[in-house]
PDB file of C-alpha atoms in Angstrom:
ATOM      1  CA  MET A   1    -114.667 112.511  81.550  1.00  0.00           C
ATOM      2  CA  ASP A   2    -117.588 110.861  79.765  1.00  0.00           C
ATOM      3  CA  SER A   3    -115.991 107.413  79.986  1.00  0.00           C
ATOM      4  CA  TYR A   4    -115.763 107.537  83.780  1.00  0.00           C
ATOM      5  CA  LEU A   5    -118.008 105.423  85.983  1.00  0.00           C
ATOM      6  CA  SER A   6    -120.883 107.465  87.344  1.00  0.00           C
ATOM      7  CA  SER A   7    -122.404 106.888  90.774  1.00  0.00           C
ATOM      8  CA  SER A   8    -125.315 105.075  89.144  1.00  0.00           C
ATOM      9  CA  ASP A   9    -122.906 102.515  87.639  1.00  0.00           C
ATOM     10  CA  LEU A  10    -121.445 101.400  90.988  1.00  0.00           C
ATOM     11  CA  ASN A  11    -123.823  98.527  91.696  1.00  0.00           C
ATOM     12  CA  ASN A  12    -122.961  96.935  88.349  1.00  0.00           C
ATOM     13  CA  SER A  13    -119.219  97.408  88.756  1.00  0.00           C
ATOM     14  CA  PRO A  14    -116.590  94.680  89.202  1.00  0.00           C
ATOM     15  CA  LEU A  15    -115.639  93.111  92.496  1.00  0.00           C
ATOM     16  CA  VAL A  16    -112.484  94.712  93.882  1.00  0.00           C
ATOM     17  CA  THR A  17    -110.182  93.224  96.519  1.00  0.00           C
ATOM     18  CA  VAL A  18    -108.625  95.732  98.905  1.00  0.00           C
ATOM     19  CA  ALA A  19    -105.484  94.103 100.322  1.00  0.00           C
ATOM     20  CA  VAL A  20    -103.488  95.341 103.302  1.00  0.00           C
ATOM     21  CA  ILE A  21    -100.396  93.652 104.696  1.00  0.00           C
ATOM     22  CA  THR A  22     -99.321  94.515 108.209  1.00  0.00           C
ATOM     23  CA  ARG A  23     -96.891  93.729 110.993  1.00  0.00           C
ATOM     24  CA  ASN A  24     -96.921  95.157 114.525  1.00  0.00           C
ATOM     25  CA  ARG A  25     -98.575  98.468 113.671  1.00  0.00           C
ATOM     26  CA  ALA A  26    -102.001  97.901 115.198  1.00  0.00           C
ATOM     27  CA  ASP A  27    -102.899 101.538 115.889  1.00  0.00           C
ATOM     28  CA  SER A  28    -101.827 102.685 112.454  1.00  0.00           C
ATOM     29  CA  LEU A  29    -103.681  99.744 110.894  1.00  0.00           C
ATOM     30  CA  LYS A  30    -106.894 100.725 112.693  1.00  0.00           C
ATOM     31  CA  ARG A  31    -106.739 104.176 111.107  1.00  0.00           C
ATOM     32  CA  THR A  32    -106.332 102.557 107.675  1.00  0.00           C
ATOM     33  CA  LEU A  33    -109.212 100.109 108.164  1.00  0.00           C
ATOM     34  CA  ASP A  34    -111.477 102.874 109.474  1.00  0.00           C
ATOM     35  CA  ALA A  35    -110.798 104.846 106.279  1.00  0.00           C
ATOM     36  CA  ILE A  36    -111.514 101.792 104.101  1.00  0.00           C
ATOM     37  CA  LYS A  37    -114.960 101.526 105.727  1.00  0.00           C
ATOM     38  CA  LYS A  38    -115.727 104.999 104.347  1.00  0.00           C
ATOM     39  CA  LEU A  39    -115.045 104.137 100.694  1.00  0.00           C
ATOM     40  CA  ASP A  40    -117.882 105.154  98.379  1.00  0.00           C
ATOM     41  CA  TYR A  41    -117.656 101.979  96.276  1.00  0.00           C
ATOM     42  CA  SER A  42    -119.905  99.133  97.402  1.00  0.00           C
ATOM     43  CA  ASN A  43    -118.641  96.024  95.605  1.00  0.00           C
ATOM     44  CA  TYR A  44    -115.382  95.249  97.397  1.00  0.00           C
ATOM     45  CA  GLU A  45    -113.853  92.775  99.835  1.00  0.00           C
ATOM     46  CA  VAL A  46    -111.023  93.468 102.278  1.00  0.00           C
ATOM     47  CA  LEU A  47    -108.165  91.088 103.072  1.00  0.00           C
ATOM     48  CA  VAL A  48    -105.704  91.866 105.855  1.00  0.00           C
ATOM     49  CA  VAL A  49    -102.587  89.698 105.910  1.00  0.00           C
ATOM     50  CA  ASP A  50    -100.880  89.748 109.310  1.00  0.00           C
ATOM     51  CA  ASN A  51     -97.204  88.970 108.897  1.00  0.00           C
ATOM     52  CA  ALA A  52     -96.524  87.403 112.335  1.00  0.00           C
ATOM     53  CA  SER A  53     -97.500  90.414 114.461  1.00  0.00           C
ATOM     54  CA  THR A  54     -96.953  90.200 118.209  1.00  0.00           C
ATOM     55  CA  ASP A  55     -98.987  93.268 119.249  1.00  0.00           C
ATOM     56  CA  HIS A  56    -102.805  93.652 119.278  1.00  0.00           C
ATOM     57  CA  THR A  57    -103.113  93.593 115.480  1.00  0.00           C
ATOM     58  CA  LYS A  58    -105.355  90.506 115.607  1.00  0.00           C
ATOM     59  CA  GLU A  59    -107.870  92.314 117.812  1.00  0.00           C
ATOM     60  CA  VAL A  60    -107.936  95.340 115.486  1.00  0.00           C
ATOM     61  CA  ILE A  61    -108.630  93.177 112.433  1.00  0.00           C
ATOM     62  CA  TYR A  62    -111.321  91.098 114.159  1.00  0.00           C
ATOM     63  CA  ASN A  63    -113.074  94.253 115.338  1.00  0.00           C
ATOM     64  CA  SER A  64    -113.070  95.578 111.775  1.00  0.00           C
ATOM     65  CA  GLY A  65    -114.978  92.542 110.510  1.00  0.00           C
ATOM     66  CA  TYR A  66    -112.595  92.104 107.588  1.00  0.00           C
ATOM     67  CA  LYS A  67    -111.005  88.826 106.533  1.00  0.00           C
ATOM     68  CA  TYR A  68    -107.967  87.991 108.666  1.00  0.00           C
ATOM     69  CA  LEU A  69    -105.079  85.993 107.195  1.00  0.00           C
ATOM     70  CA  PHE A  70    -102.344  85.209 109.710  1.00  0.00           C
ATOM     71  CA  SER A  71     -98.819  84.037 108.990  1.00  0.00           C
ATOM     72  CA  LYS A  72     -96.916  82.502 111.911  1.00  0.00           C
ATOM     73  CA  LYS A  73     -93.640  83.369 110.213  1.00  0.00           C
ATOM     74  CA  ASN A  74     -92.356  86.753 109.060  1.00  0.00           C
ATOM     75  CA  ASN A  75     -92.324  85.968 105.349  1.00  0.00           C
ATOM     76  CA  GLY A  76     -91.313  89.386 104.095  1.00  0.00           C
ATOM     77  CA  PHE A  77     -93.107  91.390 101.439  1.00  0.00           C
ATOM     78  CA  ALA A  78     -93.456  89.250  98.315  1.00  0.00           C
ATOM     79  CA  LYS A  79     -94.694  86.032  99.910  1.00  0.00           C
ATOM     80  CA  THR A  80     -97.092  87.955 102.140  1.00  0.00           C
ATOM     81  CA  ARG A  81     -98.560  89.740  99.126  1.00  0.00           C
ATOM     82  CA  GLN A  82     -98.866  86.454  97.278  1.00  0.00           C
ATOM     83  CA  ILE A  83    -101.002  85.120 100.143  1.00  0.00           C
ATOM     84  CA  ALA A  84    -103.424  87.958  99.454  1.00  0.00           C
ATOM     85  CA  VAL A  85    -103.337  87.352  95.687  1.00  0.00           C
ATOM     86  CA  ASP A  86    -104.073  83.640  96.145  1.00  0.00           C
ATOM     87  CA  THR A  87    -107.027  84.436  98.410  1.00  0.00           C
ATOM     88  CA  ALA A  88    -108.449  87.387  96.479  1.00  0.00           C
ATOM     89  CA  LYS A  89    -111.665  87.053  94.503  1.00  0.00           C
ATOM     90  CA  GLY A  90    -111.733  90.526  92.977  1.00  0.00           C
ATOM     91  CA  GLU A  91    -111.114  91.331  89.333  1.00  0.00           C
ATOM     92  CA  TYR A  92    -108.787  94.060  90.581  1.00  0.00           C
ATOM     93  CA  ILE A  93    -106.538  94.131  93.642  1.00  0.00           C
ATOM     94  CA  CYS A  94    -106.050  97.526  95.273  1.00  0.00           C
ATOM     95  CA  TRP A  95    -103.077  97.616  97.626  1.00  0.00           C
ATOM     96  CA  CYS A  96    -103.032 100.016 100.575  1.00  0.00           C
ATOM     97  CA  ASP A  97    -100.350  99.984 103.262  1.00  0.00           C
ATOM     98  CA  ASP A  98    -101.137  99.970 106.974  1.00  0.00           C
ATOM     99  CA  ASP A  99     -99.814 103.518 107.391  1.00  0.00           C
ATOM    100  CA  CYS A 100    -102.013 104.994 104.646  1.00  0.00           C
ATOM    101  CA  VAL A 101    -105.463 106.571 104.549  1.00  0.00           C
ATOM    102  CA  PRO A 102    -107.264 106.342 101.192  1.00  0.00           C
ATOM    103  CA  ASP A 103    -109.729 108.980 100.012  1.00  0.00           C
ATOM    104  CA  PRO A 104    -113.403 107.882  99.883  1.00  0.00           C
ATOM    105  CA  ASP A 105    -113.377 107.723  96.059  1.00  0.00           C
ATOM    106  CA  TRP A 106    -110.108 105.749  95.967  1.00  0.00           C
ATOM    107  CA  ILE A 107    -111.431 102.531  94.375  1.00  0.00           C
ATOM    108  CA  ARG A 108    -113.741 104.317  91.977  1.00  0.00           C
ATOM    109  CA  SER A 109    -110.893 106.533  90.776  1.00  0.00           C
ATOM    110  CA  PHE A 110    -108.723 103.518  89.962  1.00  0.00           C
ATOM    111  CA  LEU A 111    -111.573 101.863  88.060  1.00  0.00           C
ATOM    112  CA  GLN A 112    -112.162 105.022  86.071  1.00  0.00           C
ATOM    113  CA  CYS A 113    -108.519 105.091  84.994  1.00  0.00           C
ATOM    114  CA  PHE A 114    -108.591 101.403  84.029  1.00  0.00           C
ATOM    115  CA  GLN A 115    -111.740 101.985  82.001  1.00  0.00           C
ATOM    116  CA  ILE A 116    -110.070 104.677  79.880  1.00  0.00           C
ATOM    117  CA  ASN A 117    -107.277 102.333  78.750  1.00  0.00           C
ATOM    118  CA  PRO A 118    -108.159  98.588  78.704  1.00  0.00           C
ATOM    119  CA  ASN A 119    -104.499  97.609  78.175  1.00  0.00           C
ATOM    120  CA  LEU A 120    -103.509  99.077  81.523  1.00  0.00           C
ATOM    121  CA  SER A 121    -102.485  96.311  83.883  1.00  0.00           C
ATOM    122  CA  LEU A 122    -101.121  98.265  86.841  1.00  0.00           C
ATOM    123  CA  LEU A 123    -101.804 101.742  88.171  1.00  0.00           C
ATOM    124  CA  GLY A 124    -100.051 103.767  90.825  1.00  0.00           C
ATOM    125  CA  GLY A 125    -101.997 106.459  92.648  1.00  0.00           C
ATOM    126  CA  PHE A 126    -101.141 109.836  94.132  1.00  0.00           C
ATOM    127  CA  VAL A 127     -99.372 109.662  97.506  1.00  0.00           C
ATOM    128  CA  HIS A 128     -99.299 112.546  99.965  1.00  0.00           C
ATOM    129  CA  ASN A 129     -96.291 111.713 102.163  1.00  0.00           C
ATOM    130  CA  ILE A 130     -96.756 113.311 105.590  1.00  0.00           C
ATOM    131  CA  ASN A 131     -93.861 114.044 108.007  1.00  0.00           C
ATOM    132  CA  PHE A 132     -91.304 112.426 105.716  1.00  0.00           C
ATOM    133  CA  PRO A 133     -87.752 113.775 105.322  1.00  0.00           C
ATOM    134  CA  GLU A 134     -87.112 115.854 102.219  1.00  0.00           C
ATOM    135  CA  SER A 135     -85.344 112.956 100.479  1.00  0.00           C
ATOM    136  CA  LEU A 136     -88.521 110.837 100.710  1.00  0.00           C
ATOM    137  CA  VAL A 137     -91.203 113.431 100.031  1.00  0.00           C
ATOM    138  CA  PHE A 138     -91.876 111.908  96.582  1.00  0.00           C
ATOM    139  CA  LYS A 139     -91.718 108.302  97.775  1.00  0.00           C
ATOM    140  CA  GLY A 140     -94.068 106.019  95.852  1.00  0.00           C
ATOM    141  CA  LYS A 141     -93.205 107.283  92.352  1.00  0.00           C
ATOM    142  CA  SER A 142     -89.872 106.354  90.817  1.00  0.00           C
ATOM    143  CA  LYS A 143     -87.617 105.659  87.856  1.00  0.00           C
ATOM    144  CA  LEU A 144     -84.760 103.171  87.638  1.00  0.00           C
ATOM    145  CA  GLY A 145     -81.313 104.586  88.200  1.00  0.00           C
ATOM    146  CA  LEU A 146     -77.827 103.142  88.592  1.00  0.00           C
ATOM    147  CA  ASN A 147     -77.930  99.327  88.879  1.00  0.00           C
ATOM    148  CA  GLY A 148     -81.638  99.407  89.597  1.00  0.00           C
ATOM    149  CA  GLN A 149     -81.576 102.108  92.257  1.00  0.00           C
ATOM    150  CA  LEU A 150     -84.904 103.898  92.610  1.00  0.00           C
ATOM    151  CA  ILE A 151     -84.984 107.608  91.846  1.00  0.00           C
ATOM    152  CA  PHE A 152     -88.091 109.283  93.258  1.00  0.00           C
ATOM    153  CA  VAL A 153     -89.840 111.710  90.909  1.00  0.00           C
ATOM    154  CA  GLU A 154     -92.312 114.496  91.630  1.00  0.00           C
ATOM    155  CA  ASN A 155     -94.513 114.025  88.571  1.00  0.00           C
ATOM    156  CA  GLY A 156     -96.389 110.723  88.659  1.00  0.00           C
ATOM    157  CA  TYR A 157     -96.924 110.805  84.901  1.00  0.00           C
ATOM    158  CA  GLU A 158     -93.134 110.676  84.456  1.00  0.00           C
ATOM    159  CA  ALA A 159     -92.724 107.739  86.852  1.00  0.00           C
ATOM    160  CA  GLU A 160     -91.957 104.225  85.621  1.00  0.00           C
ATOM    161  CA  TYR A 161     -92.745 102.370  88.850  1.00  0.00           C
ATOM    162  CA  PHE A 162     -95.014 102.856  91.844  1.00  0.00           C
ATOM    163  CA  GLY A 163     -94.928 101.722  95.460  1.00  0.00           C
ATOM    164  CA  ASN A 164     -97.295  99.143  96.922  1.00  0.00           C
ATOM    165  CA  LEU A 165     -98.649 101.711  99.354  1.00  0.00           C
ATOM    166  CA  ASN A 166    -101.100 102.905  96.664  1.00  0.00           C
ATOM    167  CA  LEU A 167    -101.359 100.471  93.782  1.00  0.00           C
ATOM    168  CA  ALA A 168    -104.041  98.710  91.736  1.00  0.00           C
ATOM    169  CA  VAL A 169    -103.449  95.643  89.560  1.00  0.00           C
ATOM    170  CA  LYS A 170    -105.595  93.372  87.422  1.00  0.00           C
ATOM    171  CA  ARG A 171    -105.561  90.042  89.252  1.00  0.00           C
ATOM    172  CA  CYS A 172    -105.602  87.986  86.045  1.00  0.00           C
ATOM    173  CA  ASP A 173    -102.406  89.693  84.880  1.00  0.00           C
ATOM    174  CA  ILE A 174    -100.623  88.852  88.133  1.00  0.00           C
ATOM    175  CA  HIS A 175    -101.403  85.193  87.456  1.00  0.00           C
ATOM    176  CA  LYS A 176    -100.186  85.503  83.859  1.00  0.00           C
ATOM    177  CA  ILE A 177     -96.667  86.217  85.148  1.00  0.00           C
ATOM    178  CA  ASN A 178     -96.905  83.591  87.925  1.00  0.00           C
ATOM    179  CA  GLY A 179     -97.348  86.054  90.746  1.00  0.00           C
ATOM    180  CA  TYR A 180     -94.730  87.604  92.977  1.00  0.00           C
ATOM    181  CA  ASP A 181     -91.160  86.340  93.142  1.00  0.00           C
ATOM    182  CA  ASN A 182     -90.809  85.164  96.756  1.00  0.00           C
ATOM    183  CA  PHE A 183     -87.117  86.043  96.825  1.00  0.00           C
ATOM    184  CA  PHE A 184     -88.076  89.679  97.384  1.00  0.00           C
ATOM    185  CA  LYS A 185     -88.426  89.585 101.150  1.00  0.00           C
ATOM    186  CA  GLY A 186     -87.075  93.078 101.759  1.00  0.00           C
ATOM    187  CA  GLY A 187     -88.637  95.135  98.986  1.00  0.00           C
ATOM    188  CA  TYR A 188     -88.613  95.593  95.196  1.00  0.00           C
ATOM    189  CA  GLU A 189     -91.367  93.019  94.715  1.00  0.00           C
ATOM    190  CA  GLU A 190     -93.635  95.661  93.164  1.00  0.00           C
ATOM    191  CA  ILE A 191     -90.833  96.879  90.869  1.00  0.00           C
ATOM    192  CA  ASP A 192     -90.200  93.332  89.692  1.00  0.00           C
ATOM    193  CA  LEU A 193     -93.934  92.754  89.188  1.00  0.00           C
ATOM    194  CA  ALA A 194     -94.364  95.885  87.060  1.00  0.00           C
ATOM    195  CA  PHE A 195     -91.213  95.126  85.065  1.00  0.00           C
ATOM    196  CA  ARG A 196     -92.470  91.637  84.186  1.00  0.00           C
ATOM    197  CA  LEU A 197     -95.883  93.009  83.222  1.00  0.00           C
ATOM    198  CA  LYS A 198     -94.144  95.361  80.807  1.00  0.00           C
ATOM    199  CA  ILE A 199     -92.267  92.405  79.309  1.00  0.00           C
ATOM    200  CA  ILE A 200     -95.594  90.830  78.296  1.00  0.00           C
ATOM    201  CA  GLU A 201     -96.572  94.201  76.809  1.00  0.00           C
ATOM    202  CA  LYS A 202     -98.946  95.299  79.535  1.00  0.00           C
ATOM    203  CA  GLU A 203     -99.066  98.979  80.392  1.00  0.00           C
ATOM    204  CA  VAL A 204     -98.224 100.611  83.715  1.00  0.00           C
ATOM    205  CA  GLY A 205     -99.699 104.028  84.417  1.00  0.00           C
ATOM    206  CA  PHE A 206    -100.493 106.746  86.931  1.00  0.00           C
ATOM    207  CA  CYS A 207    -103.935 107.617  88.304  1.00  0.00           C
ATOM    208  CA  PHE A 208    -103.776 111.060  89.907  1.00  0.00           C
ATOM    209  CA  GLN A 209    -107.335 110.846  91.228  1.00  0.00           C
ATOM    210  CA  ALA A 210    -106.671 107.737  93.380  1.00  0.00           C
ATOM    211  CA  ARG A 211    -105.193 109.392  96.435  1.00  0.00           C
ATOM    212  CA  VAL A 212    -103.891 108.270  99.822  1.00  0.00           C
ATOM    213  CA  LYS A 213    -102.285 110.047 102.747  1.00  0.00           C
ATOM    214  CA  HIS A 214     -99.105 108.258 103.825  1.00  0.00           C
ATOM    215  CA  TYR A 215     -97.987 108.847 107.408  1.00  0.00           C
ATOM    216  CA  HIS A 216     -94.329 108.399 108.281  1.00  0.00           C
ATOM    217  CA  ASN A 217     -93.816 105.249 110.312  1.00  0.00           C
ATOM    218  CA  ASP A 218     -90.885 102.954 111.027  1.00  0.00           C
ATOM    219  CA  SER A 219     -91.116  99.832 108.883  1.00  0.00           C
ATOM    220  CA  SER A 220     -91.689  96.719 110.965  1.00  0.00           C
ATOM    221  CA  PHE A 221     -90.768  94.669 107.913  1.00  0.00           C
ATOM    222  CA  LYS A 222     -87.438  96.142 106.906  1.00  0.00           C
ATOM    223  CA  LYS A 223     -85.831  98.181 109.662  1.00  0.00           C
ATOM    224  CA  GLY A 224     -82.751  96.402 110.924  1.00  0.00           C
ATOM    225  CA  ARG A 225     -83.463  93.421 108.690  1.00  0.00           C
ATOM    226  CA  PHE A 226     -80.465  91.109 108.484  1.00  0.00           C
ATOM    227  CA  PHE A 227     -79.363  90.050 104.994  1.00  0.00           C
ATOM    228  CA  TYR A 228     -82.740  90.163 103.203  1.00  0.00           C
ATOM    229  CA  ASN A 229     -82.798  93.912 102.704  1.00  0.00           C
ATOM    230  CA  GLY A 230     -83.446  96.432  99.956  1.00  0.00           C
ATOM    231  CA  GLN A 231     -79.905  96.285  98.595  1.00  0.00           C
ATOM    232  CA  LEU A 232     -80.016  92.531  98.096  1.00  0.00           C
ATOM    233  CA  SER A 233     -83.415  92.835  96.417  1.00  0.00           C
ATOM    234  CA  ARG A 234     -82.179  95.624  94.166  1.00  0.00           C
ATOM    235  CA  ILE A 235     -79.151  93.647  92.980  1.00  0.00           C
ATOM    236  CA  TYR A 236     -81.176  90.498  92.347  1.00  0.00           C
ATOM    237  CA  PHE A 237     -83.855  92.430  90.464  1.00  0.00           C
ATOM    238  CA  TYR A 238     -81.282  94.134  88.257  1.00  0.00           C
ATOM    239  CA  LEU A 239     -79.483  90.898  87.436  1.00  0.00           C
ATOM    240  CA  LYS A 240     -82.639  88.888  86.700  1.00  0.00           C
ATOM    241  CA  SER A 241     -83.877  91.709  84.427  1.00  0.00           C
ATOM    242  CA  ARG A 242     -80.592  92.171  82.555  1.00  0.00           C
ATOM    243  CA  HIS A 243     -81.796  90.636  79.267  1.00  0.00           C
ATOM    244  CA  HIS A 244     -84.451  93.333  79.020  1.00  0.00           C
ATOM    245  CA  LEU A 245     -82.200  96.242  80.013  1.00  0.00           C
ATOM    246  CA  LYS A 246     -80.576  98.391  77.357  1.00  0.00           C
ATOM    247  CA  ASP A 247     -76.776  98.042  77.052  1.00  0.00           C
ATOM    248  CA  PHE A 248     -76.343  95.824  80.128  1.00  0.00           C
ATOM    249  CA  SER A 249     -72.794  94.585  80.728  1.00  0.00           C
ATOM    250  CA  TYR A 250     -71.256  92.883  83.745  1.00  0.00           C
ATOM    251  CA  TRP A 251     -68.240  95.199  83.602  1.00  0.00           C
ATOM    252  CA  VAL A 252     -70.418  98.308  83.974  1.00  0.00           C
ATOM    253  CA  PHE A 253     -72.545  96.558  86.602  1.00  0.00           C
ATOM    254  CA  PHE A 254     -69.545  95.748  88.829  1.00  0.00           C
ATOM    255  CA  LYS A 255     -68.054  99.219  88.383  1.00  0.00           C
ATOM    256  CA  ASN A 256     -71.328 100.861  89.384  1.00  0.00           C
ATOM    257  CA  GLU A 257     -71.803  98.466  92.286  1.00  0.00           C
ATOM    258  CA  LEU A 258     -68.402  99.390  93.701  1.00  0.00           C
ATOM    259  CA  PHE A 259     -69.387 103.054  93.582  1.00  0.00           C
ATOM    260  CA  ILE A 260     -72.702 102.325  95.337  1.00  0.00           C
ATOM    261  CA  LEU A 261     -70.967 100.138  97.943  1.00  0.00           C
ATOM    262  CA  ILE A 262     -68.514 102.888  98.881  1.00  0.00           C
ATOM    263  CA  ASN A 263     -71.380 105.331  99.407  1.00  0.00           C
ATOM    264  CA  ASP A 264     -73.324 102.745 101.430  1.00  0.00           C
ATOM    265  CA  LEU A 265     -70.353 102.103 103.702  1.00  0.00           C
ATOM    266  CA  LYS A 266     -69.780 105.820 104.237  1.00  0.00           C
ATOM    267  CA  ARG A 267     -73.431 106.353 105.165  1.00  0.00           C
ATOM    268  CA  SER A 268     -73.468 103.403 107.585  1.00  0.00           C
ATOM    269  CA  ILE A 269     -70.238 104.460 109.279  1.00  0.00           C
ATOM    270  CA  ARG A 270     -71.534 108.022 109.692  1.00  0.00           C
ATOM    271  CA  GLY A 271     -74.733 106.599 111.200  1.00  0.00           C
ATOM    272  CA  ILE A 272     -72.797 104.436 113.675  1.00  0.00           C
ATOM    273  CA  PHE A 273     -70.624 107.346 114.829  1.00  0.00           C
ATOM    274  CA  SER A 274     -73.713 109.557 115.138  1.00  0.00           C
ATOM    275  CA  GLY A 275     -75.327 106.882 117.318  1.00  0.00           C
ATOM    276  CA  ILE A 276     -72.224 106.628 119.489  1.00  0.00           C
ATOM    277  CA  LYS A 277     -72.076 110.405 119.872  1.00  0.00           C
ATOM    278  CA  LYS A 278     -75.745 110.575 120.896  1.00  0.00           C
ATOM    279  CA  LEU A 279     -75.582 107.355 122.974  1.00  0.00           C
ATOM    280  CA  ASP A 280     -78.390 106.008 120.795  1.00  0.00           C
ATOM    281  CA  LYS A 281     -78.093 102.220 121.050  1.00  0.00           C
ATOM    282  CA  ASN A 282     -80.913 101.566 118.586  1.00  0.00           C
ATOM    283  CA  LYS A 283     -79.283 103.737 115.930  1.00  0.00           C
ATOM    284  CA  ILE A 284     -75.939 101.998 116.447  1.00  0.00           C
ATOM    285  CA  VAL A 285     -77.546  98.571 115.982  1.00  0.00           C
ATOM    286  CA  ILE A 286     -79.497  99.589 112.868  1.00  0.00           C
ATOM    287  CA  TYR A 287     -76.518 101.122 111.083  1.00  0.00           C
ATOM    288  CA  SER A 288     -74.256  98.248 112.166  1.00  0.00           C
ATOM    289  CA  VAL A 289     -76.682  95.801 110.559  1.00  0.00           C
ATOM    290  CA  GLU A 290     -76.771  98.001 107.441  1.00  0.00           C
ATOM    291  CA  LEU A 291     -72.970  98.023 107.345  1.00  0.00           C
ATOM    292  CA  LEU A 292     -72.841  94.238 107.540  1.00  0.00           C
ATOM    293  CA  ASN A 293     -75.602  93.926 104.963  1.00  0.00           C
ATOM    294  CA  SER A 294     -73.749  96.200 102.545  1.00  0.00           C
ATOM    295  CA  ALA A 295     -70.774  93.850 102.607  1.00  0.00           C
ATOM    296  CA  LEU A 296     -72.743  90.585 102.583  1.00  0.00           C
ATOM    297  CA  CYS A 297     -74.937  91.618  99.653  1.00  0.00           C
ATOM    298  CA  ARG A 298     -71.900  92.114  97.445  1.00  0.00           C
ATOM    299  CA  LEU A 299     -70.272  88.883  98.594  1.00  0.00           C
ATOM    300  CA  VAL A 300     -73.285  86.892  97.378  1.00  0.00           C
ATOM    301  CA  ILE A 301     -73.389  88.516  93.935  1.00  0.00           C
ATOM    302  CA  PRO A 302     -72.002  85.314  92.310  1.00  0.00           C
ATOM    303  CA  PHE A 303     -74.916  83.383  93.855  1.00  0.00           C
ATOM    304  CA  LEU A 304     -77.381  86.012  92.610  1.00  0.00           C
ATOM    305  CA  ILE A 305     -75.954  85.781  89.103  1.00  0.00           C
ATOM    306  CA  VAL A 306     -76.494  82.013  89.108  1.00  0.00           C
ATOM    307  CA  LYS A 307     -79.983  82.328  90.614  1.00  0.00           C
ATOM    308  CA  SER A 308     -81.002  85.018  88.121  1.00  0.00           C
ATOM    309  CA  ARG A 309     -80.173  82.673  85.235  1.00  0.00           C
ATOM    310  CA  LYS A 310     -82.661  80.017  86.332  1.00  0.00           C
TER     311      LYS A 310
END
């Protein structure tokens, strides 16, 4: 397209911050940082936020020469991302997870898409999910479903929300909505961010040309997380957003939540019995934690209702 940035424009292009958050995935992180070194855009900085890793992550980051931000405490997703936002100097922040490999023209592709529509505030890119189960093959592109559940979609242009694994945001717009909500320790922080950007009439879009490969990897942030998990984040997000949701009612919310809870309990119980059958202690622990979380998250709904009104 004529409005795209040409190679000759790159030296005069805006500073971009590439931000990566990581925890105990040093080898995977090295692959990501090696790919970032091969980007064909010259005016960028790289921030790596280490969320209390105990492996050799520190060595990998130091060897890369990129800026190292270390947190002694596992803060979860939102607060860790806010550390990067507060440190960033770029006009745009491009997020890439530590299990992703961006294409060489990744930054330039995002900038081209932003240039076409100045009112765009946030862009999701194309994600090639590798070695993921069929249910997660379209992870990274989603619509809101029942009580804020995420429904993955194949077509990025039909998606409403995009995962942090391949995302670009205007830094000034993040500050306009006061950054990330630190309550989101176990996910949904990017959904909440995009939702609030839409409230102030900023646009969220899809940039097919900005591509990353996403390799399946156990999450060191969320797997087996006690209490602060995706379900708690989902419920809080849905309740805090209720005034901007069409036809919201508490009666429908509680009815839907009961339906979701029953399915969650069934899945956790099946997982526990599968672990027992296979003598897989790790699987038993993970699904036992999920079972407990499913119950606890619903017990604290009154607290979440009060918190969401503040």
